Amino acid sequence: MKQCVQYDYIIIGAGIAGFQLALEFSKDSFFSSKRIALIDKSHKTINNKTLSFWEKGEGKWDSIVVKSWNEASIYTRNKNLSLKLNPYNYKTIRALDFYNKIKIELLNLTNYTFITEEVLSIENKTKLKVKTKQNSYETKHVFDSRIPKEYYLKSNNYIKIKQHFKGWVIKTDSHIFDTNKFTMMDYRMKDGEQTTFTYVLPFSKNKALIEFTYFTKNLVEQNTYDQFIENYISDHLKIKNYEIIETETGIIPMTNFPFEKYSEKNITKIGTAGGWVKGSTGYSFKHTEKKVASIIFNIKNGLDYSKFLFIKKYKFYDKIFLKVLNDENGKGEWIFEQLYSKNSIRTILKFLDEETSVLEELKIMKSLFSFAFIKAFFKTLKS
């Protein structure tokens, strides 16, 4: 093994969380003298996902935004909802553009090192060491995006729903799509009585992402997603001739598993491994921005790096929602129909961003009032 190289901070995983953290370090003069390493087994040269989020006005990622919308549609078997998103815009970026933007900004900085190796372990004894197959690196603090193995144990009692999906980016021969509006959720085509929906992002009049999504405990075969996407394109979009130019798949945990408890004094879990994915929805991109800002504040003020990362009441709300989906998975369509038809889109997005007042939260809870939620509420109180 080669000589042990030393860094002030090591970030394990050059994904959404790792890259956002590294970027924000680079923009703050407090860290300009710190040696920072990013370790990932991948070079990040493939567009492996689409990243979408909402925000007000201009944002830091606008230079790589592929498309934005200020209007959305939700279809259920009972209602068609058209939602004006003002003052928000829903924006989409390609993961590869995100990776490239950050690599370009960091590569010329002398205090940053990119290491393409697979991390095997972290040794936290007299010295903090990150060990890979090839080398060992010493550091003062590790930011670790690897999910703890305890999450995968079947013996724990946490709710574990998977948001899993497959998407096709298709190109059509003629102008088909309305580029002013995207489809947030379309429940008209379902896989049995499970919570499943189709998501459509029209990038241009003849190109769009069509994605079929599940909120369920179990996964399905790849050809199951394909069949639903194919049926949606023919039956609902009425498209006969098209070319599949790109595909993407993903699995996002929707869970109340306490990822944050696996951080230690000198090791901070980040991203999904840190509990940064919102349990009830799987949203994470803008939440990651907030967590990163909190971490930087904590470092500069000599606080525990993980302090102020979570608001307890939203963890409680997420757990109620997850409990309903866990016990009565088919309720998903009804939940989102009630949520979006009885509340303003502004209030809902504030709620999902964890920025609502108590009065706004009570209004949302009232809109979801049902026996299923009452049961879930009292079960959550007891747990």
Tab-separated table of C-alpha atoms in Angstrom:
chain	number	residue	atom	x	y	z
A	1	MET	CA	0.000	0.000	0.000
A	2	LYS	CA	1.273	3.481	-0.878
A	3	GLN	CA	2.115	6.192	1.639
A	4	CYS	CA	-0.932	7.583	3.463
A	5	VAL	CA	-1.934	10.992	2.015
A	6	GLN	CA	-3.526	13.535	4.379
A	7	TYR	CA	-6.562	15.760	3.782
A	8	ASP	CA	-8.616	18.105	5.941
A	9	TYR	CA	-11.891	16.705	4.582
A	10	ILE	CA	-12.705	13.602	2.581
A	11	ILE	CA	-16.038	13.322	0.791
A	12	ILE	CA	-16.964	9.725	-0.030
A	13	GLY	CA	-19.279	9.676	-3.027
A	14	ALA	CA	-19.254	12.281	-5.801
A	15	GLY	CA	-23.027	12.258	-6.183
A	16	ILE	CA	-25.607	14.985	-5.682
A	17	ALA	CA	-24.813	15.539	-1.994
A	18	GLY	CA	-21.051	15.100	-2.242
A	19	PHE	CA	-20.712	17.425	-5.198
A	20	GLN	CA	-22.988	20.091	-3.711
A	21	LEU	CA	-20.982	20.030	-0.481
A	22	ALA	CA	-17.677	20.288	-2.338
A	23	LEU	CA	-18.967	23.162	-4.470
A	24	GLU	CA	-20.143	25.168	-1.468
A	25	PHE	CA	-16.800	24.610	0.291
A	26	SER	CA	-15.109	26.115	-2.768
A	27	LYS	CA	-17.250	29.265	-2.637
A	28	ASP	CA	-16.376	30.081	0.986
A	29	SER	CA	-12.984	31.590	1.789
A	30	PHE	CA	-13.071	29.830	5.178
A	31	PHE	CA	-12.205	26.594	3.338
A	32	SER	CA	-9.737	27.965	0.783
A	33	SER	CA	-6.754	26.579	2.696
A	34	LYS	CA	-8.359	23.194	3.381
A	35	ARG	CA	-7.243	20.139	1.429
A	36	ILE	CA	-10.369	18.335	0.201
A	37	ALA	CA	-10.617	14.973	-1.539
A	38	LEU	CA	-13.632	13.497	-3.315
A	39	ILE	CA	-13.511	9.715	-3.641
A	40	ASP	CA	-15.855	7.870	-5.972
A	41	LYS	CA	-15.491	4.628	-7.911
A	42	SER	CA	-17.082	6.268	-10.979
A	43	HIS	CA	-15.767	9.028	-13.245
A	44	LYS	CA	-19.329	10.441	-13.516
A	45	THR	CA	-19.330	10.573	-17.316
A	46	ILE	CA	-22.823	9.131	-17.919
A	47	ASN	CA	-26.187	10.870	-17.684
A	48	ASN	CA	-27.778	8.418	-15.245
A	49	LYS	CA	-30.749	10.467	-14.035
A	50	THR	CA	-32.908	13.540	-14.450
A	51	LEU	CA	-32.911	15.982	-11.539
A	52	SER	CA	-36.050	18.073	-11.041
A	53	PHE	CA	-36.995	20.599	-8.386
A	54	TRP	CA	-39.071	23.728	-7.809
A	55	GLU	CA	-37.866	27.128	-6.698
A	56	LYS	CA	-38.823	30.781	-6.821
A	57	GLY	CA	-37.227	33.016	-9.445
A	58	GLU	CA	-33.632	32.637	-10.539
A	59	GLY	CA	-31.458	29.906	-9.065
A	60	LYS	CA	-27.840	28.765	-8.936
A	61	TRP	CA	-28.422	25.962	-11.465
A	62	ASP	CA	-30.148	28.039	-14.158
A	63	SER	CA	-27.153	27.821	-16.498
A	64	ILE	CA	-27.715	24.056	-16.873
A	65	VAL	CA	-31.515	23.925	-16.653
A	66	VAL	CA	-32.832	21.962	-19.638
A	67	LYS	CA	-36.421	23.157	-19.272
A	68	SER	CA	-38.665	24.837	-16.717
A	69	TRP	CA	-42.422	25.003	-16.344
A	70	ASN	CA	-44.837	27.149	-14.330
A	71	GLU	CA	-47.878	24.949	-14.827
A	72	ALA	CA	-48.530	21.302	-13.934
A	73	SER	CA	-51.260	18.712	-14.447
A	74	ILE	CA	-52.425	15.953	-12.111
A	75	TYR	CA	-54.805	13.281	-13.375
A	76	THR	CA	-56.687	10.851	-11.164
A	77	ARG	CA	-59.550	8.566	-12.101
A	78	ASN	CA	-61.926	11.181	-10.653
A	79	LYS	CA	-60.343	14.556	-11.398
A	80	ASN	CA	-58.118	16.474	-13.774
A	81	LEU	CA	-56.244	19.252	-11.970
A	82	SER	CA	-54.421	22.123	-13.653
A	83	LEU	CA	-52.014	23.866	-11.268
A	84	LYS	CA	-50.435	27.302	-11.723
A	85	LEU	CA	-47.125	27.107	-9.872
A	86	ASN	CA	-46.494	30.845	-9.414
A	87	PRO	CA	-44.351	32.072	-7.714
A	88	TYR	CA	-42.505	28.778	-8.262
A	89	ASN	CA	-41.020	27.250	-11.390
A	90	TYR	CA	-40.404	23.535	-11.821
A	91	LYS	CA	-36.923	23.031	-13.282
A	92	THR	CA	-35.096	20.062	-14.738
A	93	ILE	CA	-31.387	19.451	-15.207
A	94	ARG	CA	-29.471	16.455	-16.517
A	95	ALA	CA	-27.266	14.719	-13.961
A	96	LEU	CA	-24.322	14.722	-16.384
A	97	ASP	CA	-24.590	18.500	-16.820
A	98	PHE	CA	-24.629	18.819	-13.029
A	99	TYR	CA	-21.515	16.633	-12.633
A	100	ASN	CA	-19.670	18.465	-15.408
A	101	LYS	CA	-20.512	21.921	-14.077
A	102	ILE	CA	-19.073	21.121	-10.666
A	103	LYS	CA	-16.028	19.287	-12.014
A	104	ILE	CA	-15.179	22.279	-14.195
A	105	GLU	CA	-15.448	24.625	-11.208
A	106	LEU	CA	-13.327	22.424	-8.921
A	107	LEU	CA	-10.675	20.916	-11.188
A	108	ASN	CA	-8.601	24.100	-11.371
A	109	LEU	CA	-8.531	24.553	-7.597
A	110	THR	CA	-5.240	23.338	-6.134
A	111	ASN	CA	-6.759	22.275	-2.809
A	112	TYR	CA	-9.166	19.753	-4.410
A	113	THR	CA	-8.304	16.194	-5.423
A	114	PHE	CA	-10.549	13.777	-7.335
A	115	ILE	CA	-9.817	10.130	-6.563
A	116	THR	CA	-11.435	7.374	-8.633
A	117	GLU	CA	-11.297	4.418	-6.247
A	118	GLU	CA	-13.741	2.271	-4.326
A	119	VAL	CA	-13.853	2.872	-0.564
A	120	LEU	CA	-13.646	-0.323	1.465
A	121	SER	CA	-13.765	1.003	5.019
A	122	ILE	CA	-13.269	3.878	7.429
A	123	GLU	CA	-10.916	3.321	10.357
A	124	ASN	CA	-11.734	5.638	13.260
A	125	LYS	CA	-9.103	4.897	15.902
A	126	THR	CA	-6.116	7.039	16.889
A	127	LYS	CA	-6.251	8.475	13.362
A	128	LEU	CA	-9.178	8.743	10.971
A	129	LYS	CA	-8.399	6.799	7.816
A	130	VAL	CA	-10.335	6.065	4.643
A	131	LYS	CA	-9.185	2.835	3.012
A	132	THR	CA	-9.712	1.945	-0.633
A	133	LYS	CA	-8.578	-1.067	-2.632
A	134	GLN	CA	-5.438	0.792	-3.646
A	135	ASN	CA	-4.622	3.313	-0.901
A	136	SER	CA	-5.204	4.703	2.564
A	137	TYR	CA	-5.981	8.373	3.253
A	138	GLU	CA	-5.849	10.267	6.550
A	139	THR	CA	-8.266	13.086	7.326
A	140	LYS	CA	-9.770	15.201	10.087
A	141	HIS	CA	-13.368	14.591	8.996
A	142	VAL	CA	-15.223	12.303	6.598
A	143	PHE	CA	-18.486	13.088	4.810
A	144	ASP	CA	-19.821	9.654	3.921
A	145	SER	CA	-22.636	9.015	1.408
A	146	ARG	CA	-22.590	5.209	1.745
A	147	ILE	CA	-25.840	3.807	3.130
A	148	PRO	CA	-25.247	1.946	6.430
A	149	LYS	CA	-25.598	-1.825	6.164
A	150	GLU	CA	-28.107	-1.783	9.032
A	151	TYR	CA	-30.687	-0.247	6.695
A	152	TYR	CA	-30.859	-3.463	4.698
A	153	LEU	CA	-31.508	-5.720	7.684
A	154	LYS	CA	-34.968	-7.295	7.677
A	155	SER	CA	-35.005	-7.534	11.458
A	156	ASN	CA	-35.637	-3.836	12.133
A	157	ASN	CA	-39.162	-2.405	12.352
A	158	TYR	CA	-38.827	0.676	10.182
A	159	ILE	CA	-41.104	1.441	7.250
A	160	LYS	CA	-39.278	0.856	3.975
A	161	ILE	CA	-41.165	1.844	0.853
A	162	LYS	CA	-39.297	2.166	-2.415
A	163	GLN	CA	-39.935	4.864	-4.972
A	164	HIS	CA	-38.806	2.991	-8.066
A	165	PHE	CA	-39.206	3.994	-11.675
A	166	LYS	CA	-38.116	3.718	-15.258
A	167	GLY	CA	-38.263	6.466	-17.839
A	168	TRP	CA	-37.941	6.742	-21.595
A	169	VAL	CA	-36.928	9.943	-23.338
A	170	ILE	CA	-38.751	9.732	-26.647
A	171	LYS	CA	-38.580	11.747	-29.840
A	172	THR	CA	-41.621	11.961	-32.104
A	173	ASP	CA	-41.978	12.626	-35.821
A	174	SER	CA	-44.385	15.523	-35.292
A	175	HIS	CA	-45.096	18.213	-32.695
A	176	ILE	CA	-47.085	16.450	-29.971
A	177	PHE	CA	-46.287	17.937	-26.595
A	178	ASP	CA	-47.441	21.087	-24.834
A	179	THR	CA	-44.170	22.568	-23.583
A	180	ASN	CA	-45.883	24.987	-21.182
A	181	LYS	CA	-47.088	22.278	-18.806
A	182	PHE	CA	-45.692	19.055	-17.320
A	183	THR	CA	-47.597	16.097	-15.880
A	184	MET	CA	-46.710	15.748	-12.216
A	185	MET	CA	-48.794	12.612	-11.628
A	186	ASP	CA	-51.174	10.660	-13.840
A	187	TYR	CA	-53.008	7.894	-11.972
A	188	ARG	CA	-55.297	6.814	-14.828
A	189	MET	CA	-53.103	3.800	-15.572
A	190	LYS	CA	-52.278	1.670	-12.537
A	191	ASP	CA	-50.644	-1.611	-11.646
A	192	GLY	CA	-53.448	-3.155	-9.607
A	193	GLU	CA	-54.344	-1.368	-6.370
A	194	GLN	CA	-50.817	-0.155	-5.712
A	195	THR	CA	-49.676	3.466	-5.731
A	196	THR	CA	-48.347	3.926	-9.263
A	197	PHE	CA	-48.406	6.882	-11.628
A	198	THR	CA	-46.931	8.269	-14.833
A	199	TYR	CA	-44.772	11.398	-14.931
A	200	VAL	CA	-44.230	13.406	-18.142
A	201	LEU	CA	-41.676	16.160	-18.764
A	202	PRO	CA	-42.042	17.738	-22.249
A	203	PHE	CA	-38.625	19.140	-23.148
A	204	SER	CA	-39.769	20.293	-26.582
A	205	LYS	CA	-42.754	19.813	-28.869
A	206	ASN	CA	-41.343	16.514	-30.102
A	207	LYS	CA	-39.244	15.279	-27.136
A	208	ALA	CA	-40.307	14.242	-23.638
A	209	LEU	CA	-39.448	12.044	-20.681
A	210	ILE	CA	-42.189	9.482	-19.935
A	211	GLU	CA	-41.650	7.787	-16.580
A	212	PHE	CA	-43.647	5.105	-14.761
A	213	THR	CA	-43.267	5.227	-10.970
A	214	TYR	CA	-44.166	2.977	-8.031
A	215	PHE	CA	-44.414	3.823	-4.314
A	216	THR	CA	-44.332	0.211	-3.094
A	217	LYS	CA	-42.426	-2.202	-0.863
A	218	ASN	CA	-41.382	-4.511	-3.689
A	219	LEU	CA	-39.686	-3.977	-7.044
A	220	VAL	CA	-40.879	-5.196	-10.449
A	221	GLU	CA	-39.184	-6.559	-13.552
A	222	GLN	CA	-37.804	-4.088	-16.103
A	223	ASN	CA	-40.270	-5.218	-18.757
A	224	THR	CA	-43.156	-4.295	-16.430
A	225	TYR	CA	-42.130	-0.631	-16.487
A	226	ASP	CA	-41.608	-0.858	-20.244
A	227	GLN	CA	-45.093	-2.224	-20.835
A	228	PHE	CA	-46.774	0.512	-18.813
A	229	ILE	CA	-44.742	3.254	-20.534
A	230	GLU	CA	-45.549	1.785	-23.939
A	231	ASN	CA	-49.254	1.585	-23.080
A	232	TYR	CA	-49.307	5.140	-21.768
A	233	ILE	CA	-47.688	6.476	-24.931
A	234	SER	CA	-50.191	4.691	-27.184
A	235	ASP	CA	-53.375	4.904	-25.079
A	236	HIS	CA	-53.099	8.299	-23.376
A	237	LEU	CA	-50.690	10.308	-25.510
A	238	LYS	CA	-51.986	8.720	-28.747
A	239	ILE	CA	-48.501	8.535	-30.210
A	240	LYS	CA	-47.785	5.846	-32.791
A	241	ASN	CA	-44.370	6.714	-34.162
A	242	TYR	CA	-41.498	7.567	-31.845
A	243	GLU	CA	-37.873	6.786	-31.092
A	244	ILE	CA	-36.494	5.977	-27.623
A	245	ILE	CA	-33.323	8.070	-27.385
A	246	GLU	CA	-32.482	7.594	-23.697
A	247	THR	CA	-33.605	5.576	-20.667
A	248	GLU	CA	-33.194	5.990	-16.920
A	249	THR	CA	-34.039	3.948	-13.850
A	250	GLY	CA	-33.931	4.663	-10.166
A	251	ILE	CA	-34.751	3.450	-6.660
A	252	ILE	CA	-35.240	6.039	-3.904
A	253	PRO	CA	-35.900	4.984	-0.309
A	254	MET	CA	-39.042	6.404	1.311
A	255	THR	CA	-38.494	5.468	4.917
A	256	ASN	CA	-38.419	6.507	8.559
A	257	PHE	CA	-35.120	4.695	9.082
A	258	PRO	CA	-32.912	6.964	11.295
A	259	PHE	CA	-29.987	7.427	8.902
A	260	GLU	CA	-28.880	10.521	10.835
A	261	LYS	CA	-28.044	8.391	13.883
A	262	TYR	CA	-25.164	6.795	11.991
A	263	SER	CA	-23.135	10.008	11.982
A	264	GLU	CA	-20.266	10.137	14.476
A	265	LYS	CA	-18.032	12.861	15.894
A	266	ASN	CA	-15.654	12.801	12.922
A	267	ILE	CA	-17.896	11.088	10.353
A	268	THR	CA	-20.979	12.833	8.951
A	269	LYS	CA	-23.398	10.848	6.839
A	270	ILE	CA	-24.666	12.845	3.851
A	271	GLY	CA	-27.241	12.459	1.082
A	272	THR	CA	-29.527	9.458	1.256
A	273	ALA	CA	-27.193	7.930	3.858
A	274	GLY	CA	-27.702	10.986	6.047
A	275	GLY	CA	-31.488	10.964	5.826
A	276	TRP	CA	-31.546	13.921	3.417
A	277	VAL	CA	-34.220	12.344	1.183
A	278	LYS	CA	-37.679	13.429	2.319
A	279	GLY	CA	-39.306	10.238	3.566
A	280	SER	CA	-42.830	10.913	2.307
A	281	THR	CA	-41.948	11.965	-1.244
A	282	GLY	CA	-38.366	11.029	-2.138
A	283	TYR	CA	-37.496	14.661	-2.884
A	284	SER	CA	-33.898	15.544	-2.087
A	285	PHE	CA	-32.257	18.059	-4.445
A	286	LYS	CA	-33.312	21.315	-2.746
A	287	HIS	CA	-33.235	19.677	0.690
A	288	THR	CA	-29.583	18.889	-0.008
A	289	GLU	CA	-28.861	22.590	-0.578
A	290	LYS	CA	-30.282	23.393	2.852
A	291	LYS	CA	-28.400	20.594	4.619
A	292	VAL	CA	-25.129	21.658	3.000
A	293	ALA	CA	-25.691	25.274	4.098
A	294	SER	CA	-26.339	24.070	7.663
A	295	ILE	CA	-23.190	21.941	7.706
A	296	ILE	CA	-21.055	24.862	6.544
A	297	PHE	CA	-22.626	27.113	9.194
A	298	ASN	CA	-21.923	24.498	11.859
A	299	ILE	CA	-18.283	24.053	10.844
A	300	LYS	CA	-17.615	27.781	10.827
A	301	ASN	CA	-19.249	28.225	14.220
A	302	GLY	CA	-17.588	25.281	15.944
A	303	LEU	CA	-20.817	23.293	16.287
A	304	ASP	CA	-21.579	19.616	15.827
A	305	TYR	CA	-21.565	19.175	12.040
A	306	SER	CA	-24.996	17.480	12.118
A	307	LYS	CA	-26.733	20.122	14.275
A	308	PHE	CA	-29.908	21.807	12.951
A	309	LEU	CA	-30.213	19.470	9.945
A	310	PHE	CA	-33.743	18.269	10.715
A	311	ILE	CA	-37.064	19.664	11.927
A	312	LYS	CA	-38.766	17.059	14.122
A	313	LYS	CA	-42.386	17.877	13.242
A	314	TYR	CA	-41.788	17.153	9.554
A	315	LYS	CA	-40.257	13.796	10.445
A	316	PHE	CA	-43.512	13.084	12.291
A	317	TYR	CA	-45.670	14.143	9.314
A	318	ASP	CA	-43.578	12.000	6.969
A	319	LYS	CA	-43.973	9.001	9.256
A	320	ILE	CA	-47.789	9.314	9.250
A	321	PHE	CA	-47.829	9.453	5.453
A	322	LEU	CA	-45.487	6.471	5.195
A	323	LYS	CA	-47.620	4.515	7.660
A	324	VAL	CA	-50.702	4.987	5.482
A	325	LEU	CA	-48.832	3.919	2.328
A	326	ASN	CA	-47.345	0.957	4.166
A	327	ASP	CA	-50.676	-0.296	5.537
A	328	GLU	CA	-52.981	0.705	2.652
A	329	ASN	CA	-50.787	1.204	-0.405
A	330	GLY	CA	-53.710	1.806	-2.732
A	331	LYS	CA	-54.513	5.035	-0.842
A	332	GLY	CA	-51.792	6.954	-2.674
A	333	GLU	CA	-54.036	8.219	-5.459
A	334	TRP	CA	-56.664	9.422	-2.957
A	335	ILE	CA	-54.001	11.145	-0.806
A	336	PHE	CA	-52.549	13.170	-3.657
A	337	GLU	CA	-55.973	13.974	-5.108
A	338	GLN	CA	-57.088	15.385	-1.739
A	339	LEU	CA	-53.796	17.169	-1.142
A	340	TYR	CA	-53.691	19.004	-4.466
A	341	SER	CA	-57.422	19.658	-4.894
A	342	LYS	CA	-57.998	21.102	-1.389
A	343	ASN	CA	-54.834	23.162	-0.898
A	344	SER	CA	-53.078	25.858	-2.887
A	345	ILE	CA	-50.030	24.667	-4.780
A	346	ARG	CA	-48.025	27.383	-3.016
A	347	THR	CA	-48.912	25.916	0.394
A	348	ILE	CA	-48.149	22.360	-0.729
A	349	LEU	CA	-44.719	23.259	-2.087
A	350	LYS	CA	-43.940	25.221	1.080
A	351	PHE	CA	-44.976	22.145	3.078
A	352	LEU	CA	-42.765	19.839	1.030
A	353	ASP	CA	-39.914	22.347	1.466
A	354	GLU	CA	-40.604	22.224	5.236
A	355	GLU	CA	-41.281	25.967	5.433
A	356	THR	CA	-44.966	26.098	6.448
A	357	SER	CA	-46.610	27.686	9.468
A	358	VAL	CA	-48.620	25.615	11.972
A	359	LEU	CA	-51.883	26.994	10.532
A	360	GLU	CA	-50.886	25.909	7.020
A	361	GLU	CA	-49.966	22.464	8.310
A	362	LEU	CA	-53.313	22.096	10.097
A	363	LYS	CA	-55.122	22.966	6.866
A	364	ILE	CA	-53.166	20.289	5.011
A	365	MET	CA	-53.884	17.719	7.733
A	366	LYS	CA	-57.586	18.602	7.571
A	367	SER	CA	-57.646	18.006	3.811
A	368	LEU	CA	-56.307	14.470	4.398
A	369	PHE	CA	-58.663	13.669	7.262
A	370	SER	CA	-59.713	10.026	6.989
A	371	PHE	CA	-59.871	6.833	9.032
A	372	ALA	CA	-56.581	5.677	7.493
A	373	PHE	CA	-54.805	8.854	8.639
A	374	ILE	CA	-56.374	8.718	12.105
A	375	LYS	CA	-55.091	5.165	12.558
A	376	ALA	CA	-51.656	6.112	11.245
A	377	PHE	CA	-51.537	9.168	13.511
A	378	PHE	CA	-52.146	7.199	16.711
A	379	LYS	CA	-49.820	4.356	15.654
A	380	THR	CA	-47.109	6.946	15.017
A	381	LEU	CA	-47.673	8.532	18.424
A	382	LYS	CA	-47.184	5.155	20.104
A	383	SER	CA	-44.029	4.223	18.206
